[in-house]
Short mmCIF file of C-alpha atoms and ligand atoms in Angstrom, two decimals:
data_model
loop_
_atom_site.label_atom_id
_atom_site.label_comp_id
_atom_site.label_asym_id
_atom_site.label_seq_id
_atom_site.Cartn_x
_atom_site.Cartn_y
_atom_site.Cartn_z
CA MET A 30 75.00 111.27 93.88
CA LYS A 31 77.08 109.50 91.26
CA PRO A 32 79.59 107.22 93.02
CA ILE A 33 83.32 107.68 92.43
CA LYS A 34 84.66 104.38 91.10
CA VAL A 35 88.13 103.23 92.07
CA GLY A 36 90.28 100.57 90.41
CA LEU A 37 92.67 99.04 92.96
CA LEU A 38 95.91 97.54 91.61
CA GLY A 39 97.07 95.17 94.39
CA LEU A 40 95.41 93.57 97.40
CA GLY A 41 98.41 92.86 99.62
CA THR A 42 99.28 94.62 102.88
CA VAL A 43 98.40 98.15 101.72
CA GLY A 44 95.59 97.22 99.32
CA THR A 45 93.80 95.31 102.08
CA GLY A 46 94.07 98.38 104.33
CA VAL A 47 92.61 100.57 101.57
CA VAL A 48 89.56 98.29 101.25
CA ARG A 49 89.10 98.25 105.04
CA ILE A 50 89.26 102.05 105.33
CA VAL A 51 87.11 102.81 102.28
CA GLU A 52 84.44 100.39 103.56
CA GLY A 53 84.79 101.16 107.28
CA HIS A 54 84.87 104.97 106.93
CA GLN A 55 82.40 105.24 104.03
CA GLU A 56 79.93 107.55 105.78
CA ASP A 57 82.63 109.96 106.87
CA LEU A 58 84.31 109.92 103.45
CA GLN A 59 81.01 110.50 101.69
CA SER A 60 80.23 113.48 103.89
CA GLN A 61 83.59 115.00 102.99
CA VAL A 62 83.44 114.53 99.23
CA GLY A 63 79.70 114.46 98.58
CA SER A 64 79.66 111.08 96.76
CA PRO A 65 80.05 107.43 97.70
CA ILE A 66 83.52 106.02 96.99
CA MET A 67 83.37 102.49 95.57
CA ILE A 68 86.11 99.97 94.92
CA GLU A 69 84.95 98.75 91.52
CA LYS A 70 87.67 96.26 90.54
CA VAL A 71 90.81 94.84 92.17
CA LEU A 72 93.91 93.52 90.39
CA VAL A 73 95.68 90.54 92.00
CA GLN A 74 98.26 88.08 90.80
CA ASN A 75 96.31 85.07 91.98
CA LYS A 76 92.52 85.21 92.35
CA ALA A 77 92.47 81.86 94.21
CA LYS A 78 94.71 83.10 97.05
CA ALA A 79 93.11 83.24 100.52
CA ARG A 80 92.55 86.86 101.67
CA SER A 81 92.26 88.31 105.16
CA ILE A 82 89.19 90.36 104.12
CA SER A 83 86.02 89.22 102.48
CA ILE A 84 85.68 90.67 99.00
CA ASP A 85 83.20 89.96 96.22
CA PRO A 86 85.09 87.48 93.97
CA ASP A 87 83.57 89.15 90.88
CA LYS A 88 85.56 92.27 91.72
CA LEU A 89 88.89 90.43 91.48
CA THR A 90 90.74 90.25 88.20
CA GLU A 91 94.16 89.09 87.04
CA ASP A 92 93.95 91.29 83.92
CA PRO A 93 95.32 94.81 84.57
CA TRP A 94 93.79 96.24 81.37
CA GLU A 95 90.28 95.33 82.55
CA ILE A 96 90.84 97.99 85.22
CA ILE A 97 93.02 100.52 83.39
CA ARG A 98 90.65 100.66 80.40
CA HIS A 99 87.42 100.30 82.43
CA PRO A 100 85.17 103.10 81.13
CA GLU A 101 83.56 103.82 84.50
CA ILE A 102 86.68 103.88 86.70
CA ASP A 103 87.68 107.43 87.66
CA VAL A 104 90.72 106.79 89.87
CA ILE A 105 93.44 104.13 89.84
CA VAL A 106 95.04 103.26 93.20
CA GLU A 107 98.37 101.50 92.57
CA VAL A 108 99.55 99.42 95.54
CA MET A 109 101.18 96.47 93.79
CA GLY A 110 104.77 97.76 93.79
CA GLY A 111 107.65 97.31 91.33
CA ILE A 112 108.50 99.43 88.33
CA PRO A 113 108.10 98.27 84.74
CA HIS A 114 104.44 97.13 84.92
CA THR A 115 103.27 99.91 87.21
CA LYS A 116 104.84 102.62 85.07
CA GLU A 117 103.15 101.25 81.96
CA TYR A 118 99.74 100.97 83.69
CA ILE A 119 99.93 104.44 85.26
CA LEU A 120 100.98 106.19 82.03
CA GLU A 121 98.17 104.48 80.13
CA ALA A 122 95.63 105.32 82.86
CA LEU A 123 96.70 108.98 82.74
CA SER A 124 96.45 109.10 78.97
CA LEU A 125 92.87 107.85 79.38
CA GLY A 126 92.15 110.72 81.80
CA LYS A 127 92.14 108.66 85.01
CA HIS A 128 93.61 110.07 88.21
CA VAL A 129 96.25 108.06 90.07
CA VAL A 130 97.11 107.48 93.73
CA THR A 131 100.21 105.41 94.42
CA ALA A 132 102.37 104.23 97.34
CA ASN A 133 105.23 103.35 94.99
CA LYS A 134 108.38 105.23 96.15
CA ASP A 135 110.62 103.28 93.76
CA LEU A 136 108.55 104.42 90.79
CA MET A 137 108.11 108.04 91.94
CA ALA A 138 111.79 108.46 92.87
CA MET A 139 112.96 107.17 89.48
CA HIS A 140 110.21 108.26 87.07
CA GLY A 141 108.34 110.97 89.02
CA PRO A 142 109.01 113.83 86.56
CA GLU A 143 107.81 111.80 83.54
CA ILE A 144 104.68 110.64 85.34
CA LEU A 145 103.83 114.10 86.70
CA ALA A 146 104.36 115.67 83.25
CA LYS A 147 102.00 113.10 81.72
CA ALA A 148 99.46 113.86 84.45
CA GLN A 149 99.62 117.58 83.75
CA GLU A 150 99.32 117.02 79.99
CA ASN A 151 96.09 115.09 80.65
CA ARG A 152 94.80 117.35 83.46
CA CYS A 153 94.96 114.47 85.92
CA ASP A 154 96.10 114.21 89.54
CA VAL A 155 98.93 111.92 90.65
CA LEU A 156 99.23 111.81 94.44
CA TYR A 157 101.74 109.68 96.34
CA GLU A 158 101.59 110.59 100.04
CA ALA A 159 101.95 106.95 101.14
CA SER A 160 105.26 106.56 99.30
CA VAL A 161 107.25 108.30 102.07
CA ALA A 162 106.93 107.62 105.80
CA GLY A 163 103.69 105.57 105.43
CA GLY A 164 101.11 107.17 107.72
CA ILE A 165 102.85 110.53 108.28
CA PRO A 166 101.30 113.17 105.98
CA ILE A 167 104.68 114.67 105.19
CA LEU A 168 104.42 115.30 101.44
CA ARG A 169 101.26 117.39 101.80
CA THR A 170 102.93 119.20 104.72
CA LEU A 171 105.99 120.09 102.62
CA VAL A 172 103.94 121.25 99.64
CA GLU A 173 101.07 123.02 101.42
CA GLY A 174 102.05 123.57 105.04
CA PHE A 175 105.45 125.03 104.14
CA SER A 176 104.40 126.78 100.92
CA SER A 177 105.19 130.15 102.51
CA ASP A 178 108.58 129.18 103.89
CA ARG A 179 112.01 128.35 102.54
CA ILE A 180 113.07 124.91 103.77
CA THR A 181 116.80 124.58 104.31
CA LYS A 182 117.06 121.16 105.96
CA ILE A 183 115.08 117.90 105.92
CA MET A 184 116.32 115.09 108.10
CA GLY A 185 114.48 111.81 108.17
CA ILE A 186 114.34 108.39 109.71
CA VAL A 187 112.39 107.09 106.74
CA ASN A 188 113.14 103.38 106.83
CA GLY A 189 111.42 101.43 109.59
CA THR A 190 113.41 98.21 109.11
CA THR A 191 116.81 99.80 109.74
CA ASN A 192 115.50 101.88 112.64
CA TYR A 193 114.13 98.69 114.19
CA ILE A 194 117.50 96.95 113.75
CA LEU A 195 119.54 99.84 115.19
CA THR A 196 117.14 100.30 118.13
CA LYS A 197 117.35 96.59 119.05
CA MET A 198 121.15 96.64 118.74
CA SER A 199 121.28 99.71 121.00
CA GLN A 200 118.73 98.64 123.60
CA GLU A 201 119.34 94.89 123.77
CA GLY A 202 122.91 94.56 122.52
CA ALA A 203 121.64 92.27 119.76
CA THR A 204 123.75 91.58 116.66
CA TYR A 205 122.90 93.01 113.24
CA GLY A 206 122.30 89.58 111.64
CA ASP A 207 119.87 88.37 114.33
CA VAL A 208 117.73 91.51 114.28
CA LEU A 209 117.57 91.64 110.48
CA LYS A 210 116.11 88.11 110.51
CA GLU A 211 113.56 89.23 113.11
CA ALA A 212 112.61 92.33 111.06
CA GLN A 213 112.03 90.10 108.02
CA GLU A 214 109.87 87.71 110.04
CA LEU A 215 107.79 90.64 111.34
CA GLY A 216 107.18 91.80 107.75
CA TYR A 217 108.90 95.21 108.08
CA ALA A 218 111.62 94.54 105.53
CA GLU A 219 111.14 94.58 101.75
CA ALA A 220 111.01 91.15 100.05
CA ASP A 221 114.71 91.67 99.28
CA PRO A 222 115.94 93.49 102.42
CA THR A 223 119.09 94.74 100.64
CA SER A 224 117.29 97.92 99.64
CA ASP A 225 116.41 98.55 103.31
CA VAL A 226 119.77 97.80 104.91
CA GLU A 227 121.93 99.32 102.16
CA GLY A 228 119.97 102.58 102.34
CA LEU A 229 118.37 102.51 98.87
CA ASP A 230 114.79 102.55 100.18
CA ALA A 231 115.63 105.60 102.32
CA ALA A 232 117.44 107.23 99.37
CA ARG A 233 114.32 106.89 97.20
CA LYS A 234 112.23 108.52 99.93
CA MET A 235 114.79 111.33 100.40
CA THR A 236 114.70 111.95 96.61
CA ILE A 237 110.97 112.57 96.89
CA LEU A 238 111.25 114.69 100.08
CA ALA A 239 114.06 116.86 98.70
CA THR A 240 112.26 117.38 95.36
CA LEU A 241 109.13 118.63 97.10
CA GLY A 242 110.87 120.47 99.95
CA PHE A 243 113.40 122.31 97.76
CA ARG A 244 111.09 122.54 94.71
CA SER A 245 113.83 121.26 92.44
CA ASN A 246 113.96 117.94 90.60
CA VAL A 247 116.33 115.79 92.65
CA ALA A 248 117.37 112.52 90.97
CA LEU A 249 118.08 109.30 92.84
CA GLU A 250 121.70 109.53 91.59
CA ASP A 251 122.05 112.86 93.42
CA VAL A 252 121.80 111.06 96.77
CA SER A 253 125.00 109.71 98.32
CA VAL A 254 124.08 106.43 100.00
CA LYS A 255 125.57 104.27 102.73
CA GLY A 256 123.60 101.63 104.58
CA ILE A 257 123.91 99.97 107.99
CA SER A 258 125.38 96.59 107.09
CA SER A 259 128.84 97.52 108.43
CA VAL A 260 127.58 99.03 111.72
CA SER A 261 128.95 97.01 114.65
CA LYS A 262 127.80 96.53 118.25
CA GLU A 263 131.01 98.30 119.25
CA ASP A 264 130.08 101.46 117.27
CA ILE A 265 126.70 101.56 118.96
CA LEU A 266 128.28 101.06 122.37
CA TYR A 267 130.70 103.96 121.81
CA ALA A 268 127.86 106.16 120.53
CA LYS A 269 125.85 105.50 123.69
CA ARG A 270 128.82 106.10 125.96
CA LEU A 271 129.41 109.48 124.34
CA GLY A 272 125.73 110.53 124.53
CA TYR A 273 124.70 109.70 120.94
CA GLU A 274 122.31 107.31 119.18
CA LEU A 275 123.32 105.77 115.88
CA LYS A 276 120.53 106.26 113.30
CA LEU A 277 120.22 105.76 109.55
CA LEU A 278 119.48 109.37 108.64
CA GLY A 279 118.49 110.85 105.34
CA ILE A 280 119.80 114.41 105.29
CA ALA A 281 118.87 116.97 102.63
CA GLU A 282 120.37 120.43 103.01
CA ARG A 283 120.11 123.62 101.00
CA GLN A 284 122.28 126.69 101.09
CA ASP A 285 121.29 129.39 98.61
CA ASP A 286 120.84 127.38 95.40
CA LEU A 287 123.12 124.50 96.32
CA VAL A 288 121.85 121.23 97.77
CA SER A 289 123.29 118.02 99.19
CA ILE A 290 121.36 114.85 99.90
CA SER A 291 122.68 111.79 101.68
CA VAL A 292 121.62 108.65 103.50
CA GLN A 293 124.12 107.36 106.03
CA PRO A 294 124.40 105.95 109.55
CA THR A 295 124.79 109.05 111.70
CA MET A 296 125.64 109.71 115.35
CA VAL A 297 122.78 111.84 116.68
CA LYS A 298 123.16 113.67 119.99
CA LYS A 299 120.64 112.21 122.45
CA THR A 300 119.18 115.69 123.09
CA HIS A 301 118.06 116.00 119.44
CA PRO A 302 114.36 115.03 119.09
CA ILE A 303 115.08 112.60 116.24
CA ALA A 304 117.44 110.54 118.47
CA SER A 305 114.49 109.28 120.52
CA VAL A 306 112.61 107.82 117.52
CA GLY A 307 112.83 104.08 118.13
CA GLY A 308 111.62 100.78 116.68
CA VAL A 309 109.86 100.80 113.31
CA PHE A 310 108.71 104.38 113.75
CA ASN A 311 109.64 107.07 111.25
CA ALA A 312 110.19 110.79 111.78
CA VAL A 313 110.91 113.71 109.52
CA TYR A 314 112.57 116.82 110.92
CA VAL A 315 112.10 119.93 108.78
CA TYR A 316 113.90 123.23 109.28
CA GLY A 317 112.40 126.29 107.60
CA GLU A 318 114.06 129.70 107.58
CA ALA A 319 110.93 131.33 108.99
CA VAL A 320 109.35 128.56 111.05
CA GLY A 321 112.56 127.13 112.55
CA GLU A 322 112.51 123.53 113.80
CA THR A 323 109.54 121.16 113.26
CA MET A 324 109.25 117.39 113.47
CA PHE A 325 106.67 114.86 112.26
CA TYR A 326 106.48 111.40 113.82
CA GLY A 327 104.46 108.24 113.25
CA ALA A 328 104.15 104.81 111.70
CA GLY A 329 106.25 104.57 108.56
CA ALA A 330 104.70 101.36 107.28
CA GLY A 331 101.95 98.81 107.91
CA GLU A 332 98.50 98.10 106.54
CA LEU A 333 96.28 100.75 108.12
CA PRO A 334 98.79 103.62 108.61
CA THR A 335 99.85 103.42 104.94
CA ALA A 336 96.25 103.05 103.79
CA THR A 337 95.20 106.24 105.64
CA SER A 338 97.59 108.19 103.39
CA ILE A 339 96.26 106.47 100.27
CA VAL A 340 92.63 107.17 101.15
CA ALA A 341 93.44 110.78 102.11
CA ASP A 342 94.91 111.18 98.60
CA LEU A 343 91.75 109.62 97.19
CA VAL A 344 89.67 112.20 99.08
CA ALA A 345 91.88 115.00 97.68
CA VAL A 346 91.42 113.71 94.10
CA VAL A 347 87.64 113.56 94.51
CA LYS A 348 87.51 117.06 96.04
CA ASN A 349 89.52 118.33 93.06
CA LEU A 350 87.12 116.52 90.73
CA LYS A 351 84.17 118.31 92.31
CA LEU A 352 85.94 121.65 91.96
CA GLY A 353 87.16 120.86 88.43
CA VAL A 354 90.78 121.59 89.36
CA ASN A 355 92.51 118.24 88.78
CA GLY A 356 95.95 118.31 87.20
CA LYS A 357 97.02 121.62 88.68
CA GLN A 358 100.23 120.23 90.20
CA SER A 359 101.35 123.13 92.34
CA SER A 360 104.09 120.84 93.68
CA LEU A 361 105.89 120.49 90.33
CA ALA A 362 109.58 121.20 90.83
CA TYR A 363 110.64 124.29 88.92
CA LYS A 364 114.30 124.75 89.88
CA GLU A 365 117.38 123.10 88.51
CA THR A 366 119.24 121.00 91.11
CA LYS A 367 122.80 122.18 91.72
CA LEU A 368 124.71 119.79 93.95
CA LYS A 369 127.28 120.89 96.52
CA THR A 370 130.79 119.58 96.00
CA ASP A 371 132.50 117.65 98.82
CA ASP A 372 134.36 120.75 99.96
CA GLN A 373 131.01 122.55 100.38
CA ILE A 374 129.41 119.82 102.51
CA SER A 375 130.16 120.45 106.15
CA SER A 376 129.43 118.55 109.36
CA LYS A 377 131.01 117.15 112.49
CA TYR A 378 132.54 113.67 112.27
CA PHE A 379 133.13 110.77 114.66
CA LEU A 380 136.19 108.58 114.00
CA LEU A 381 137.22 105.38 115.78
CA LEU A 382 140.87 104.47 115.13
CA HIS A 383 142.93 101.44 116.16
CA VAL A 384 146.46 102.74 116.65
CA ALA A 385 149.86 101.78 118.09
CA ASP A 386 149.96 102.19 121.88
CA ARG A 387 153.18 104.17 122.25
CA ALA A 388 154.47 107.69 122.88
CA GLY A 389 153.99 110.34 120.18
CA VAL A 390 151.17 108.54 118.30
CA LEU A 391 148.48 111.04 119.22
CA ALA A 392 150.70 113.92 118.09
CA ARG A 393 151.20 112.33 114.65
CA ILE A 394 147.49 111.74 114.23
CA THR A 395 146.44 115.25 115.28
CA GLN A 396 149.08 116.65 112.91
CA SER A 397 147.15 115.12 109.97
CA PHE A 398 143.97 116.87 111.07
CA ALA A 399 145.88 120.16 111.45
CA GLU A 400 147.37 119.80 107.95
CA TYR A 401 143.85 119.96 106.43
CA GLU A 402 142.53 122.48 108.95
CA VAL A 403 140.14 120.04 110.60
CA SER A 404 139.67 121.23 114.15
CA LEU A 405 138.97 118.66 116.89
CA GLU A 406 136.18 118.92 119.45
CA SER A 407 137.27 115.95 121.58
CA VAL A 408 139.84 113.17 121.62
CA LEU A 409 139.46 110.14 123.85
CA GLN A 410 141.61 107.07 124.39
CA GLN A 411 139.61 104.12 125.69
CA PRO A 412 141.08 100.91 127.11
CA ASN A 413 139.54 97.87 125.43
CA PRO A 414 140.27 94.51 127.14
CA ASN A 415 139.65 92.72 123.79
CA ASN A 416 142.09 94.88 121.84
CA PRO A 417 145.83 95.21 122.72
CA ASP A 418 146.13 98.28 120.45
CA ALA A 419 145.01 101.70 121.60
CA GLU A 420 141.53 102.79 120.53
CA ILE A 421 141.18 106.49 119.86
CA ILE A 422 137.86 108.23 119.40
CA ILE A 423 137.88 111.63 117.76
CA ILE A 424 134.99 114.01 117.31
CA THR A 425 135.73 116.91 114.97
CA HIS A 426 134.24 120.38 114.83
CA ASP A 427 132.38 121.21 111.60
CA ALA A 428 134.68 120.22 108.74
CA SER A 429 134.25 119.73 105.01
CA LYS A 430 133.68 116.19 103.75
CA ALA A 431 136.61 116.68 101.36
CA ALA A 432 139.02 117.68 104.16
CA VAL A 433 138.04 114.68 106.29
CA GLN A 434 138.56 112.38 103.30
CA LYS A 435 142.05 113.83 102.82
CA VAL A 436 142.88 113.25 106.50
CA LEU A 437 141.74 109.64 106.12
CA GLN A 438 144.00 109.26 103.07
CA THR A 439 147.03 110.39 105.11
CA PHE A 440 146.27 107.64 107.65
CA GLU A 441 146.84 105.04 104.91
CA SER A 442 150.55 105.91 104.94
CA LEU A 443 150.86 106.38 108.73
CA ASP A 444 152.37 103.20 110.20
CA VAL A 445 150.99 104.06 113.67
CA VAL A 446 147.36 103.92 112.41
CA TYR A 447 146.50 100.22 112.14
CA LYS A 448 142.86 100.62 111.18
CA VAL A 449 140.22 103.29 110.63
CA LYS A 450 137.51 101.27 112.34
CA SER A 451 134.55 103.64 111.78
CA VAL A 452 133.72 107.09 110.47
CA TYR A 453 130.28 108.62 111.04
CA ARG A 454 128.71 111.98 110.45
CA VAL A 455 127.57 113.65 113.70
CA GLU A 456 124.30 115.63 114.08
CA GLY A 457 122.83 117.59 116.94
P1 LIG B 20 102.32 93.25 98.86
O1 LIG B 20 101.77 92.92 100.21
O2 LIG B 20 103.40 92.42 98.30
O3 LIG B 20 101.08 93.25 97.84
C1 LIG B 20 101.23 93.38 96.45
C2 LIG B 20 99.87 93.12 95.79
O4 LIG B 20 99.98 93.36 94.41
C3 LIG B 20 99.36 91.69 95.96
O5 LIG B 20 97.97 91.72 96.15
C4 LIG B 20 99.70 91.03 94.62
O6 LIG B 20 98.76 90.02 94.24
C5 LIG B 20 99.60 92.19 93.67
N1 LIG B 20 100.53 92.09 92.56
C6 LIG B 20 101.88 92.18 92.63
N2 LIG B 20 102.42 92.07 91.40
C7 LIG B 20 101.39 91.88 90.54
C8 LIG B 20 101.27 91.67 89.15
N3 LIG B 20 102.36 91.65 88.35
N4 LIG B 20 100.04 91.53 88.60
C9 LIG B 20 98.95 91.55 89.38
N5 LIG B 20 98.98 91.74 90.73
C10 LIG B 20 100.18 91.90 91.29
O7 LIG B 20 102.85 94.75 98.82
P2 LIG B 20 102.53 95.92 99.87
O8 LIG B 20 103.37 95.76 101.07
O9 LIG B 20 101.05 96.06 100.01
O10 LIG B 20 103.16 97.19 99.09
C11 LIG B 20 102.50 97.74 97.97
C12 LIG B 20 103.19 99.06 97.58
O11 LIG B 20 103.11 99.97 98.66
C13 LIG B 20 104.68 98.95 97.25
O12 LIG B 20 105.00 99.89 96.25
C14 LIG B 20 105.36 99.34 98.57
O13 LIG B 20 106.67 99.83 98.40
C15 LIG B 20 104.41 100.42 99.02
N6 LIG B 20 104.42 100.68 100.47
C16 LIG B 20 104.22 99.64 101.32
C17 LIG B 20 104.20 99.87 102.69
C18 LIG B 20 103.95 98.76 103.66
O14 LIG B 20 103.89 99.02 104.86
N7 LIG B 20 103.77 97.52 103.21
C19 LIG B 20 104.39 101.17 103.17
C20 LIG B 20 104.58 102.22 102.27
C21 LIG B 20 104.59 101.95 100.90
P3 LIG B 20 98.51 88.68 95.10
O15 LIG B 20 97.84 89.14 96.37
O16 LIG B 20 97.61 87.84 94.28
O17 LIG B 20 99.86 88.09 95.35
N1 LIG B 21 110.64 98.48 104.01
C1 LIG B 21 110.10 99.78 104.26
C2 LIG B 21 110.58 100.23 105.64
C3 LIG B 21 108.57 99.73 104.19
O1 LIG B 21 111.16 99.40 106.38
O2 LIG B 21 110.42 101.39 105.99
C4 LIG B 21 107.91 101.08 104.17
O3 LIG B 21 108.25 101.84 103.04
#
C-alpha cells in the first residue's frame, strides 16, 4: 500500500495536534483509507525551537518551497496562519495538483472563492473544516447533512475568547479588562486579541458558515460587525435580571433570496439552548425549513479538538483520491448574495436609557417609538443608587433595524434623554 505523504505547514498549537493524531490514530486511519498516512515534511519558522513533541529533525524545514514543490507530497496541511504567504503557497500547491487542508479562517473568508476556483481548475480538494468552530464538524454538516434542506437561520457562538470573557463577567462579576488578560494568558485569544474582541474573527467564521449554509458567496464586507469591548458589567447585570444572557452572536438569516449577516453582542433569552453555552465553548444553531431547530456544540479551539477536524479532512481527501473524485466541490456557492436593507432586518431590541427623573418623561420617550411604529413589549424603570437620573429599560417587539435607528436619532434632540447607555438585539 503506497503511503499518502503529507506536507505540514506549521507546527504550533494545531500542527502539533495533527502530528499527535496522525501518529496516535495511525492504525484506525489506515483501516479507513486503505493506506498509511505519513507526515513527510514540516515547515517551521525556527528549526531550533524546543517542541512539545518529539519529531525527526530531518523532517523540519524553514523553506516552504521544499514542501510545496516536493514531488512525493500528495496533500498540504496549512496550519501556520496569516494571509499573504499562505495564499501564495496554497495556490502554487494547487497548481501542482496537490490537495489542501487548512484551518485558516482569515484566508478562506477573504480569498475562499479564488482558492476554490483554482482547486476546481486543477481537480484538487480544498477542505477547511477546522477554520470554523474548531472541533465541531459544522461545515461538513451544512454541506452534506443539510443538503436536502433549505437553511433559513444560522446562529453561532463562534469565538471562544469572547464567550469566555462574557461568561466570566456574568458568573463572577469580573470586569472586561481583567478577563481579557486572563483569556490571553490561557492562550484562547489571537496574538492580537483585537480581532477576537471586536468581532472580526467571528465575522470571518460567519462569512464561511453563511456561504456554505445559503450556497451563495458571502463576502466579509457583507457582515455587519460589532464586538464586545463596550459591554459593561451593568449591561450583563440587567440582562441577567431580565432573564437573558449577553452573548457575542453571529446571526445569518435568509428570507427568500435576501440575506443578512451580523456579529453583535446579543441578549439571548435564558430558555434558548445557545444561552447556556459557557466558557470557551462554541455552538452553532441551525434552523432548516424542513428539519426545524438543530444545535451543534463543542470545543471551538485548542490543539486536539482543532486537529481532529484537520485529520478528518485529510481522511476525506484520501478517500476521494482512492475513488478518483477529488476536485468535485459540491459545496461551491452558486447563488448571488442579495443583502437585506436595514428596513428589511427585523428583531426585538433592548435599550437602556438614562433619562430625567420627572413627570411626563416616559410619555415623551414612548411617543418617539410610536412615531416610527415600534411597538414595546416591556418598559421598566429601575432605581440605581449610583445614578441620580432615572434608568429606563425598554424591550421592543420585532421592529426593523431602520426604525429603531430613527427612534434613536430622535433621542438626540430630546432634552429629557441624557444618554442612550446600551442597545442590544434580543433573541429567543
Ligand atoms: P501557532 O501556534 O502560532 O503556530 C504557527 C506555526 O506556523 C508555528 O509552528 C510557526 O513556526 C509556523 N509559522 C508561522 N509563520 C511562519 C512562516 N512565515 N514561515 C514558516 N513557519 C511559520 O498557530 P496555531 O494556533 O496553531 O494556528 C494555526 C492556524 O490554525 C491559524 O490559521 C489559526 O487561525 C487556525 N486555528 C487555530 C485554532 C487554535 O485553537 N489554535 C483553532 C482553529 C483554527 P515556529 O513553531 O517555528 O514558530
Ligand atoms: N481566537 C479564536 C477563538 C481561536 O477565541 O475562538 C479559534 O478560532
